[in-house]
Coordinates of C-alpha atoms and ligand atoms in Angstrom, one line a residue:
M1 CA 26.8 38.2 64.6
R2 CA 26.9 38.2 68.4
F3 CA 30.3 39.0 70.0
E4 CA 29.6 36.3 72.6
E5 CA 29.9 33.6 69.9
I6 CA 33.2 35.0 68.7
A7 CA 34.6 35.3 72.2
G8 CA 33.6 31.6 72.7
F9 CA 35.7 30.7 69.7
F10 CA 38.7 32.8 70.9
D11 CA 38.4 31.0 74.3
R12 CA 38.5 27.6 72.6
V13 CA 41.5 28.5 70.5
E14 CA 43.3 29.8 73.5
S15 CA 42.8 26.7 75.6
T16 CA 44.1 24.5 72.8
G17 CA 47.8 23.7 72.5
G18 CA 48.1 22.1 69.1
R19 CA 48.3 24.0 65.8
L20 CA 46.0 21.5 64.0
E21 CA 43.2 21.8 66.6
M22 CA 43.6 25.6 66.6
A23 CA 43.3 25.7 62.8
A24 CA 40.2 23.5 63.0
I25 CA 38.4 25.7 65.5
L26 CA 39.3 28.8 63.5
A27 CA 38.1 27.2 60.3
E28 CA 34.7 26.6 62.0
L29 CA 34.7 30.3 63.1
F30 CA 35.6 31.6 59.7
R31 CA 32.8 29.6 58.1
S32 CA 30.3 31.0 60.5
V33 CA 31.2 34.7 60.0
P34 CA 29.5 36.7 57.2
V35 CA 32.1 37.5 54.5
G36 CA 32.0 41.2 55.1
E37 CA 32.9 40.7 58.7
L38 CA 35.6 38.1 58.3
G39 CA 38.4 40.6 58.0
A40 CA 37.3 42.4 61.1
V41 CA 37.1 39.1 63.1
I42 CA 40.6 38.1 61.9
N43 CA 42.0 41.5 62.9
L44 CA 40.3 41.3 66.3
S45 CA 41.7 37.9 67.0
S46 CA 45.1 39.7 67.2
G47 CA 43.6 42.7 69.1
R48 CA 43.4 45.1 66.1
L49 CA 40.9 47.0 64.1
H50 CA 43.2 47.3 61.1
P51 CA 45.9 45.3 59.3
E52 CA 49.0 44.6 61.4
Y53 CA 51.0 47.4 59.8
D54 CA 48.6 50.1 60.8
S55 CA 50.0 51.7 63.9
R56 CA 46.8 53.2 65.4
E57 CA 46.3 52.3 69.0
F58 CA 43.4 52.3 71.5
G59 CA 45.5 54.4 73.9
M60 CA 44.0 52.9 77.1
A61 CA 46.4 52.3 80.0
D62 CA 45.7 49.5 82.4
K63 CA 44.7 52.0 85.1
L64 CA 41.9 53.4 83.0
V65 CA 40.6 50.0 82.1
L66 CA 40.6 48.9 85.8
R67 CA 38.6 52.0 86.6
A68 CA 36.0 51.0 84.0
I69 CA 35.9 47.5 85.5
S70 CA 35.5 48.8 89.0
S71 CA 32.6 51.0 88.1
V72 CA 30.7 48.4 86.0
A73 CA 31.3 45.6 88.5
G74 CA 30.6 47.8 91.5
V75 CA 33.7 46.6 93.2
D76 CA 36.1 48.8 95.2
Q77 CA 39.0 50.2 93.0
K78 CA 41.6 49.0 95.5
K79 CA 40.3 45.4 95.3
V80 CA 40.3 45.6 91.5
D81 CA 43.9 46.9 91.4
E82 CA 45.0 44.1 93.8
M83 CA 43.5 41.5 91.5
A84 CA 45.2 43.0 88.5
I85 CA 48.6 42.9 90.3
A86 CA 48.1 39.3 91.2
T87 CA 47.0 38.1 87.7
G88 CA 48.9 40.6 85.6
D89 CA 45.9 40.6 83.3
P90 CA 43.0 43.1 83.3
G91 CA 41.1 40.7 81.1
A92 CA 41.1 38.0 83.8
V93 CA 40.0 40.5 86.4
A94 CA 37.1 41.7 84.2
E95 CA 36.0 38.1 83.5
T96 CA 35.9 37.2 87.2
L97 CA 34.1 40.3 88.4
I98 CA 31.6 40.4 85.5
A99 CA 30.8 36.8 86.2
K100 CA 29.9 37.7 89.8
K101 CA 27.9 40.7 88.7
K102 CA 25.9 38.8 86.1
Q103 CA 24.6 36.5 88.8
M104 CA 22.8 39.5 90.2
T105 CA 21.9 41.5 87.1
L106 CA 19.0 40.3 84.9
F107 CA 19.1 42.5 81.9
S108 CA 21.5 43.8 79.4
E109 CA 21.6 44.3 75.6
P110 CA 23.4 41.4 73.8
L111 CA 26.6 42.7 72.2
T112 CA 26.9 42.4 68.4
L113 CA 30.2 42.4 66.5
E114 CA 29.0 45.5 64.7
N115 CA 28.5 47.3 68.0
V116 CA 31.9 46.2 69.4
L117 CA 33.7 47.3 66.2
R118 CA 31.9 50.7 66.2
S119 CA 32.7 51.3 69.9
L120 CA 36.3 50.2 69.6
A121 CA 36.7 52.6 66.6
E122 CA 35.3 55.4 68.8
I123 CA 37.8 54.5 71.6
E124 CA 40.6 54.6 69.1
A125 CA 39.5 57.9 67.6
A126 CA 38.9 59.7 70.9
S127 CA 41.5 62.4 71.3
G128 CA 41.9 65.7 73.0
K129 CA 41.2 67.0 76.5
D130 CA 38.4 64.6 77.6
S131 CA 39.6 61.7 75.6
Q132 CA 40.4 59.5 78.7
D133 CA 37.0 60.0 80.1
K134 CA 35.4 59.3 76.8
K135 CA 37.3 56.1 76.3
M136 CA 36.4 54.9 79.7
K137 CA 32.7 55.6 79.2
I138 CA 32.6 53.7 75.9
L139 CA 34.4 50.7 77.5
S140 CA 32.1 50.8 80.5
R141 CA 29.1 50.7 78.2
L142 CA 30.6 47.7 76.4
L143 CA 31.4 45.9 79.7
H144 CA 27.9 46.6 81.0
D145 CA 26.5 44.5 78.1
S146 CA 29.2 41.9 78.3
G147 CA 29.3 38.4 79.6
P148 CA 32.4 37.2 81.4
L149 CA 34.2 36.0 78.2
E150 CA 33.3 39.0 76.2
A151 CA 34.7 41.2 79.1
R152 CA 37.9 39.2 79.1
Y153 CA 38.6 39.8 75.4
L154 CA 37.4 43.4 75.3
C155 CA 39.8 44.3 78.1
R156 CA 42.7 42.4 76.5
I157 CA 42.0 44.1 73.2
V158 CA 42.1 47.6 74.5
T159 CA 45.2 47.0 76.7
G160 CA 47.1 45.4 73.8
R161 CA 47.1 41.9 75.4
M162 CA 45.1 40.0 72.8
R163 CA 47.1 36.9 72.1
V164 CA 44.9 33.9 71.5
G165 CA 47.9 32.0 70.4
A166 CA 47.1 31.5 66.7
G167 CA 49.9 32.9 64.5
A168 CA 49.6 33.8 60.8
M169 CA 50.6 30.3 59.7
T170 CA 47.7 28.8 61.7
V171 CA 45.2 31.4 60.4
M172 CA 46.2 30.5 56.9
D173 CA 45.9 26.8 57.6
A174 CA 42.4 27.6 58.8
L175 CA 41.6 29.7 55.8
S176 CA 42.7 27.1 53.3
S177 CA 40.6 24.4 55.1
A178 CA 37.6 26.7 55.3
F179 CA 37.5 28.0 51.8
A180 CA 40.1 26.2 49.6
T181 CA 42.3 23.1 49.8
R182 CA 45.7 22.3 51.2
E183 CA 47.3 22.6 47.7
D184 CA 46.1 26.2 47.5
R185 CA 47.9 27.2 50.6
P186 CA 51.0 28.6 48.9
E187 CA 49.0 31.0 46.9
I188 CA 47.2 32.2 50.0
E189 CA 50.5 32.6 51.7
R190 CA 52.0 34.6 48.9
A191 CA 49.0 37.0 48.9
Y192 CA 49.5 37.5 52.6
N193 CA 53.3 37.9 52.3
I194 CA 53.0 40.6 49.7
T195 CA 50.3 42.6 51.5
C196 CA 50.6 41.8 55.2
D197 CA 46.8 42.1 55.3
M198 CA 45.2 38.8 56.5
G199 CA 41.8 40.4 56.6
L200 CA 42.0 41.4 52.9
V201 CA 43.2 37.9 51.9
A202 CA 40.5 36.2 54.0
E203 CA 37.6 38.3 52.6
T204 CA 38.9 37.9 49.0
L205 CA 39.2 34.1 49.4
A206 CA 35.8 33.8 51.0
G207 CA 34.1 36.1 48.6
E208 CA 35.9 35.5 45.2
G209 CA 37.7 32.2 45.7
L210 CA 41.3 31.5 44.7
D211 CA 41.0 33.5 41.5
G212 CA 40.4 36.6 43.5
V213 CA 43.4 35.8 45.7
R214 CA 45.6 35.4 42.6
K215 CA 44.7 38.9 41.6
I216 CA 46.0 40.4 44.9
A217 CA 49.0 42.4 44.0
V218 CA 51.9 44.3 45.5
R219 CA 50.8 47.9 46.3
V220 CA 52.3 50.9 47.7
G221 CA 51.3 51.4 51.3
S222 CA 50.9 47.6 52.1
P223 CA 54.2 46.4 53.4
I224 CA 55.8 43.2 52.0
K225 CA 57.1 40.6 54.3
V226 CA 60.9 40.8 54.2
M227 CA 63.1 38.2 52.6
L228 CA 65.8 36.8 54.9
A229 CA 69.2 35.1 54.6
E230 CA 70.6 31.7 55.5
R231 CA 74.1 31.5 57.0
L232 CA 77.1 29.3 56.3
R233 CA 80.3 28.6 58.2
S234 CA 82.8 30.1 55.8
L235 CA 83.3 32.2 52.7
P236 CA 84.5 29.2 50.5
D237 CA 81.3 27.3 51.6
I238 CA 79.3 30.2 50.4
M239 CA 81.1 30.4 47.1
E240 CA 80.5 26.7 46.6
R241 CA 76.9 26.9 47.5
M242 CA 76.4 29.8 45.0
G243 CA 78.0 27.8 42.2
G244 CA 81.3 29.7 42.2
R245 CA 79.8 33.1 41.3
C246 CA 77.5 35.5 43.1
A247 CA 77.0 39.1 44.2
F248 CA 78.5 40.3 47.5
E249 CA 77.2 43.3 49.3
Y250 CA 78.3 44.9 52.5
K251 CA 76.1 43.8 55.4
Y252 CA 75.3 47.0 57.2
D253 CA 74.4 47.0 60.9
G254 CA 71.4 49.3 61.2
I255 CA 67.7 49.2 61.0
R256 CA 66.1 47.6 58.0
V257 CA 63.5 49.8 56.4
Q258 CA 61.0 49.2 53.6
A259 CA 60.1 52.5 52.0
H260 CA 56.8 52.9 50.2
I261 CA 56.9 56.1 48.1
S262 CA 53.6 57.0 46.6
K263 CA 52.7 59.4 43.8
D264 CA 50.7 61.8 45.9
G265 CA 53.7 62.7 48.0
G266 CA 53.5 60.4 51.0
V267 CA 56.3 58.1 52.0
R268 CA 55.7 55.4 54.6
M269 CA 58.6 53.5 56.0
Y270 CA 58.2 50.1 57.8
S271 CA 60.5 48.1 60.0
R272 CA 60.8 44.4 59.4
R273 CA 58.2 43.8 62.1
L274 CA 55.9 46.3 60.3
E275 CA 56.2 49.1 62.7
D276 CA 55.6 52.5 61.0
L277 CA 59.0 54.3 61.2
S278 CA 58.0 57.1 58.8
D279 CA 58.4 59.8 61.5
N280 CA 61.7 58.3 62.7
F281 CA 63.3 58.6 59.3
S282 CA 61.3 61.4 57.8
D283 CA 64.5 63.0 56.5
V284 CA 65.4 59.8 54.6
G285 CA 61.8 59.6 53.3
E286 CA 62.0 63.2 51.9
S287 CA 65.3 62.4 50.1
L288 CA 63.9 59.3 48.6
Q289 CA 60.9 61.1 47.4
A290 CA 62.8 64.0 46.0
Q291 CA 64.8 61.6 43.8
L292 CA 61.7 59.8 42.5
M293 CA 60.1 62.9 41.1
G294 CA 56.5 61.8 41.2
R295 CA 57.0 58.1 40.5
E296 CA 55.9 55.3 42.8
A297 CA 58.3 52.7 44.3
I298 CA 58.9 50.2 47.1
V299 CA 62.5 49.9 48.0
E300 CA 64.5 48.4 50.8
G301 CA 67.6 49.4 52.6
E302 CA 69.4 49.6 55.9
C303 CA 69.3 52.9 57.8
V304 CA 72.7 53.4 59.4
A305 CA 74.0 56.2 61.6
F306 CA 76.4 58.1 59.3
D307 CA 78.8 61.0 59.8
P308 CA 78.4 63.2 56.7
T309 CA 81.6 65.1 57.3
T310 CA 83.9 62.0 57.5
G311 CA 81.6 59.7 55.4
Q312 CA 82.0 57.1 58.1
I313 CA 79.5 54.6 59.4
Q314 CA 78.7 55.1 63.1
P315 CA 78.0 52.3 65.6
F316 CA 74.6 50.6 65.7
Q317 CA 73.8 52.1 69.1
N318 CA 73.6 55.6 67.5
V319 CA 70.9 54.7 65.0
T320 CA 68.7 53.2 67.9
H321 CA 68.2 56.8 69.1
R322 CA 66.0 57.2 66.0
R323 CA 63.6 54.6 67.3
R324 CA 62.3 57.0 69.9
K325 CA 58.6 57.6 70.0
N326 CA 58.7 61.3 71.1
D327 CA 60.7 64.4 70.2
M328 CA 61.9 63.0 66.9
S329 CA 63.1 66.3 65.6
S330 CA 66.0 66.5 68.0
A331 CA 67.0 62.9 67.3
I332 CA 66.9 63.5 63.6
E333 CA 69.2 66.5 64.1
A334 CA 71.5 64.7 66.5
V335 CA 71.9 61.5 64.6
P336 CA 72.4 61.9 60.9
V337 CA 71.4 58.7 59.0
R338 CA 71.9 57.4 55.6
I339 CA 69.9 54.6 53.9
F340 CA 71.9 52.1 52.0
L341 CA 69.4 50.8 49.4
F342 CA 69.8 47.1 48.5
D343 CA 66.5 46.1 46.8
L344 CA 63.7 47.4 44.6
L345 CA 60.3 45.5 44.8
Y346 CA 58.0 47.8 42.9
Y347 CA 58.4 50.6 40.5
D348 CA 55.9 52.7 38.5
G349 CA 53.1 50.1 38.3
N350 CA 55.4 47.1 38.0
D351 CA 55.9 44.4 40.6
Y352 CA 59.5 43.4 40.7
T353 CA 59.3 40.7 43.4
M354 CA 59.3 37.9 40.8
V355 CA 62.1 39.4 38.8
P356 CA 65.7 38.0 39.3
Y357 CA 68.1 39.9 41.6
P358 CA 70.5 41.2 38.9
E359 CA 67.6 43.0 37.1
R360 CA 66.2 44.3 40.4
R361 CA 69.6 45.7 41.3
A362 CA 70.1 47.3 37.8
K363 CA 66.6 48.9 38.0
L364 CA 67.4 50.2 41.6
E365 CA 70.6 51.8 40.4
S366 CA 68.8 53.4 37.4
V367 CA 66.0 54.9 39.5
F368 CA 68.0 56.6 42.3
S369 CA 70.8 58.7 40.9
K370 CA 73.8 58.6 43.1
A371 CA 75.2 62.0 42.2
D372 CA 72.1 63.8 43.6
G373 CA 73.6 66.0 46.2
F374 CA 71.7 64.2 48.9
D375 CA 73.7 62.7 51.6
R376 CA 70.9 60.6 53.0
V377 CA 70.6 58.0 50.2
G378 CA 73.1 55.6 48.8
Y379 CA 73.3 52.0 47.4
S380 CA 74.7 49.1 49.4
E381 CA 78.3 48.5 48.3
Q382 CA 78.2 45.7 45.8
T383 CA 80.4 43.6 43.6
I384 CA 80.3 40.3 41.6
V385 CA 82.6 37.7 43.2
D386 CA 83.9 34.6 41.5
S387 CA 86.8 33.4 43.6
P388 CA 87.4 32.7 47.3
E389 CA 90.2 35.3 47.2
G390 CA 87.9 37.9 45.9
A391 CA 85.3 36.9 48.5
Q392 CA 87.8 37.3 51.3
E393 CA 89.0 40.7 49.9
F394 CA 85.5 42.1 49.8
F395 CA 84.7 40.8 53.2
D396 CA 87.8 42.4 54.7
R397 CA 86.9 45.7 53.0
S398 CA 83.4 45.5 54.4
V399 CA 84.6 45.0 58.0
A400 CA 87.2 47.8 57.6
S401 CA 84.3 50.0 56.6
R402 CA 82.6 49.2 59.9
C403 CA 80.1 46.8 58.5
E404 CA 79.0 43.5 60.1
G405 CA 80.1 41.3 57.2
I406 CA 78.7 40.5 53.8
M407 CA 75.5 39.3 52.2
A408 CA 76.0 37.0 49.3
K409 CA 73.2 37.1 46.8
S410 CA 72.4 34.6 44.1
L411 CA 72.5 35.8 40.4
A412 CA 70.5 32.8 39.2
D413 CA 67.3 33.1 37.1
E414 CA 65.3 31.9 40.2
S415 CA 66.8 34.7 42.4
I416 CA 63.4 36.4 42.9
Y417 CA 62.5 38.3 46.1
K418 CA 61.0 35.6 48.2
A419 CA 58.7 37.6 50.5
G420 CA 58.6 36.3 54.0
A421 CA 61.1 33.5 53.4
R422 CA 64.5 32.6 54.7
G423 CA 66.6 30.8 52.1
F424 CA 69.9 30.3 50.4
L425 CA 69.3 32.9 47.6
W426 CA 70.8 35.2 50.2
I427 CA 73.6 34.0 52.5
K428 CA 75.1 36.1 55.3
Y429 CA 78.5 35.9 56.8
K430 CA 79.4 38.1 59.7
K431 CA 82.7 38.9 61.4
D432 CA 81.4 37.3 64.6
Y433 CA 81.4 33.9 62.8
T434 CA 85.2 33.8 63.2
A435 CA 84.6 33.8 67.0
A436 CA 83.8 30.6 68.9
L437 CA 80.1 30.2 68.0
V438 CA 78.4 31.0 64.7
D439 CA 76.1 34.0 65.0
T440 CA 74.0 35.2 67.9
F441 CA 70.6 33.9 68.9
D442 CA 67.5 36.0 69.0
L443 CA 65.3 34.3 71.7
A444 CA 61.9 35.0 73.1
V445 CA 61.5 35.5 76.9
V446 CA 59.0 32.9 78.1
G447 CA 59.7 33.0 81.9
A448 CA 61.5 34.8 84.7
F449 CA 63.1 33.8 88.0
Y450 CA 63.1 36.2 90.9
G451 CA 66.5 37.5 91.8
M452 CA 68.3 36.8 95.0
G453 CA 70.9 38.8 96.9
K454 CA 71.7 41.9 94.9
R455 CA 68.9 41.2 92.5
A456 CA 66.2 40.8 95.1
G457 CA 63.0 42.6 94.0
V458 CA 63.7 42.3 90.3
Y459 CA 64.0 39.3 87.9
G460 CA 67.4 37.7 88.2
A461 CA 67.3 35.4 85.2
L462 CA 65.1 34.6 82.2
L463 CA 63.9 31.5 80.5
M464 CA 64.5 31.9 76.8
A465 CA 63.0 30.0 73.9
A466 CA 63.4 29.5 70.1
Y467 CA 60.5 29.3 67.7
D468 CA 59.3 26.3 65.7
P469 CA 57.2 27.5 62.7
D470 CA 55.8 24.0 62.1
S471 CA 54.1 23.7 65.5
G472 CA 53.8 27.4 66.1
K473 CA 55.3 27.0 69.5
W474 CA 58.4 28.2 71.4
Y475 CA 60.9 25.7 72.9
T476 CA 63.3 26.6 75.7
T477 CA 67.0 26.8 75.0
C478 CA 68.5 28.4 78.1
K479 CA 68.2 30.1 81.5
L480 CA 69.8 33.5 80.9
G481 CA 71.2 35.3 83.9
T482 CA 74.4 36.9 82.6
G483 CA 75.1 40.1 80.6
F484 CA 72.4 42.2 82.4
D485 CA 73.4 45.5 84.0
D486 CA 71.4 47.0 86.8
A487 CA 69.7 49.6 84.6
F488 CA 68.4 46.9 82.3
L489 CA 67.2 44.7 85.1
A490 CA 65.3 47.6 86.5
T491 CA 63.4 48.1 83.2
L492 CA 62.7 44.4 82.6
P493 CA 59.5 44.0 84.7
G494 CA 57.9 46.9 82.9
M495 CA 59.0 45.6 79.5
L496 CA 57.5 42.2 80.3
E497 CA 54.4 43.2 82.2
S498 CA 51.8 43.0 79.4
F499 CA 53.0 39.5 78.5
K500 CA 52.5 37.9 81.9
S501 CA 50.6 34.7 81.8
E502 CA 48.8 33.0 84.8
G503 CA 50.3 29.6 83.9
K504 CA 52.5 28.2 81.2
P505 CA 51.1 29.5 77.9
S506 CA 49.9 26.8 75.6
S507 CA 52.3 28.1 72.9
V508 CA 55.4 27.3 75.1
S509 CA 57.0 23.9 75.6
A510 CA 59.1 23.8 78.7
E511 CA 60.3 21.4 81.4
M512 CA 62.0 24.1 83.5
V513 CA 59.4 26.0 85.6
P514 CA 60.1 29.7 86.2
D515 CA 58.5 31.9 88.9
V516 CA 56.6 33.9 86.3
W517 CA 55.5 32.8 82.8
F518 CA 55.2 35.1 79.8
I519 CA 53.5 34.8 76.4
P520 CA 56.4 35.2 73.9
G521 CA 56.6 38.9 73.1
V522 CA 60.0 40.3 74.0
V523 CA 63.1 39.1 72.0
L524 CA 66.6 39.4 73.3
E525 CA 69.9 38.8 71.5
V526 CA 72.0 36.1 73.2
T527 CA 75.5 34.7 72.6
A528 CA 76.8 31.4 74.0
A529 CA 80.0 29.4 74.3
D530 CA 78.4 26.5 72.3
I531 CA 75.3 24.3 72.1
S532 CA 75.0 21.1 74.0
I533 CA 72.6 18.2 74.4
S534 CA 70.3 19.2 77.3
P535 CA 68.2 17.0 79.5
I536 CA 66.1 20.0 80.6
H537 CA 65.6 22.1 77.5
T538 CA 63.0 21.3 74.9
A539 CA 64.4 22.8 71.7
A540 CA 65.0 20.2 69.0
Y541 CA 63.8 17.6 71.5
G542 CA 64.8 14.1 70.4
A543 CA 66.5 15.4 67.2
V544 CA 70.1 14.6 68.4
K545 CA 69.5 12.4 71.3
E546 CA 66.4 10.6 72.5
G547 CA 64.8 12.1 75.5
A548 CA 66.9 15.3 75.3
G549 CA 66.8 18.7 73.7
L550 CA 69.5 21.3 72.8
G551 CA 70.5 24.1 75.1
L552 CA 73.0 27.0 75.0
R553 CA 76.1 26.7 77.2
F554 CA 77.0 29.8 79.1
P555 CA 74.5 32.1 77.5
R556 CA 75.0 35.8 77.8
F557 CA 72.8 38.8 76.9
T558 CA 74.5 41.0 74.3
G559 CA 72.7 44.1 75.5
R560 CA 70.6 44.3 72.4
V561 CA 66.8 44.0 72.7
R562 CA 65.6 42.9 69.3
D563 CA 62.5 45.2 69.3
D564 CA 62.7 45.0 65.5
K565 CA 61.6 41.4 65.6
D566 CA 58.3 39.7 66.5
P567 CA 58.6 36.6 68.6
E568 CA 57.8 34.5 65.4
Q569 CA 60.9 36.0 63.8
C570 CA 63.3 34.8 66.5
T571 CA 65.8 32.1 66.0
T572 CA 64.1 28.8 65.1
V573 CA 64.7 25.4 66.6
G574 CA 65.8 24.3 63.2
E575 CA 68.5 27.0 63.3
V576 CA 69.6 25.9 66.8
K577 CA 69.9 22.3 65.4
E578 CA 71.9 23.7 62.4
F579 CA 74.2 25.6 64.7
Y580 CA 74.7 22.4 66.7
D581 CA 75.6 20.5 63.5
L582 CA 77.9 23.3 62.4
Q583 CA 79.9 22.8 65.5
G584 CA 80.8 19.4 64.1
E585 CA 80.8 16.1 65.8
R586 CA 81.3 16.5 69.5
D587 CA 80.2 15.1 72.8
G588 CA 78.4 18.2 74.1
S589 CA 76.2 16.4 76.6
D590 CA 75.5 18.2 79.8
P591 CA 74.6 15.5 82.3
D592 CA 73.6 17.8 85.1
G593 CA 71.4 20.1 83.0
D594 CA 72.9 23.1 84.8
M595 CA 75.0 24.5 82.0
D596 CA 73.0 27.6 81.8
A597 CA 72.6 28.3 85.5
D598 CA 73.5 31.9 86.2
E599 CA 76.0 33.2 88.6
Ligands
LIG1 P1 70.8 39.6 61.7 O1 70.6 39.3 63.1 O2 72.0 39.1 61.1 O3 70.5 41.0 61.2 P2 68.3 38.8 60.8 O4 67.6 37.5 61.2 O5 67.8 40.1 61.4 O6 69.8 38.6 61.0 P3 68.9 38.1 58.1 O7 68.1 38.0 56.9 O8 69.4 36.9 58.7 O9 68.2 38.9 59.2 O10 70.1 39.1 57.8 C1 69.9 40.1 56.9 C2 69.7 41.4 57.6 O11 70.8 42.1 57.3 C3 68.5 42.1 56.9 O12 67.3 41.9 57.6 C4 69.0 43.6 56.9 O13 68.5 44.2 58.1 C5 70.5 43.5 57.1 N1 71.3 43.9 55.9 C6 72.3 44.7 56.0 N2 72.9 44.9 54.8 C7 72.1 44.2 53.9 C8 72.2 44.0 52.5 N3 73.2 44.5 51.7 N4 71.3 43.2 51.9 C9 70.3 42.6 52.6 N5 70.2 42.8 54.0 C10 71.1 43.6 54.6

């Protein structure tokens, strides 16, 4: 298949705003791709050669790509660099310059998908002394044979900017319409949720039909989408919702890790956004493996900084030192960590995701022996609670032990591990809930405003948005200008650079117009005084009042970048509405729409 055709489809998807239209275009693309290439096309549509949990990268900085563009287009490097600064997108630069060049050049080889995949694999694999030159030469060769659209996407792919705007939900809509029916959608989704490998699911569906998809199983090495918790306002509300009896566990404030322990000795550890953290927690991995003694398992737990001499949990900030990319050995030494295991999803050939929580917990406790002499592994503190007093007592104990609060877990027969879902089988309750507003918000940055006065030259405020899984879009909830210190403001432009967008991305709904737009990519944790009806923000638009959305009043950055969350995992507009409802009946209208103006 020609890469030009595929690039044409990507362009159509990107210029479309609606999820339905996107799915229709993708379905057309999927039907036209040979089965054996479908997985590769799906991975490429999000800029990858491999499933999303595979951490291999192309390793091409913008500078290198701009050099390739300059040499192929025959345009002065300075001019190319200026264009890149103006657009923030090497893909757009390549598109414009290759279009001009093509008017003059008559001959080049048409690019096939096969050729593109092979060359990209070579770029990825190039290492060692001359690797930068090698990568540049391969990209130049591809660009030489590219049309403008192909050049746009190739440059976006190698610089990690490939975001055509179709999320996993839209891709699955497209798959079910191309090769199955709407009713089959839940089975397709489950296969994806237990493997995180959309290419595998797509090729199986296209090649073997739904029967093949049903046979896709949990396996060590393929991360499972994490199960998430709902929240309620009080402990008695939780007890009532759980039918008067449930398990309570400490809610640890650390980094959630899913550990895949294989027979042959390897342990892979994934974050909830599927980053590979195996090197960051290699000491924990070794301990887990030593205890399994040659068996296979997938377990989940929270990695928390821990003082082995006092046995005390250390603040969250300490464990973040373990997220470093380089010089891990010194971080491992400096910050001892313990994993508090809370779930078992697979053991010794058996899938436990469909097994009720009490059985999973019992199995977990039988597999890892506590009295093992290893400091690095423990279970989450757990008890069965059947009274509001017992609930309060356990909660107080958890907070006194430096935890965030509790996780209530259903004991019912249906209390399976719901991969990729947030539901009431798990309910969280944090100590912050006793403060003014229930919980913090994890919001995606979709825009920035240039600073004035002291903040001149950097971004002074950000436009923040919540996610709507139904439409696949982000809706604004506040302009955030408080809670930043100078050091953070200085790092912001770099953090946001690769997400810059020339205009408002089609995946964002906003009335407020920032100076710079971003494709959602960076997630920040935000608190607020409360939620009000907003004439300017678009989250939950019309849900409470016609012609108005919901916005955060006096939003403040907590200082925590949620780099463990994808933008699709940020607070949803449904949750913003829930928070609003939890506040109770109130007249929270904000007639001026300036409630979130920064200082
Ligand atoms: P939060 O911001 O509260 O961490 P979240 O959206 O990241 O919320 P939730 O599912 O709402 O995730 O809260 C559960 C999170 O709490 C898990 O992702 C996990 O990291 C952490 N956690 C800590 N202790 C436990 C536990 N005992 N059982 C399950 N999750 C736990």
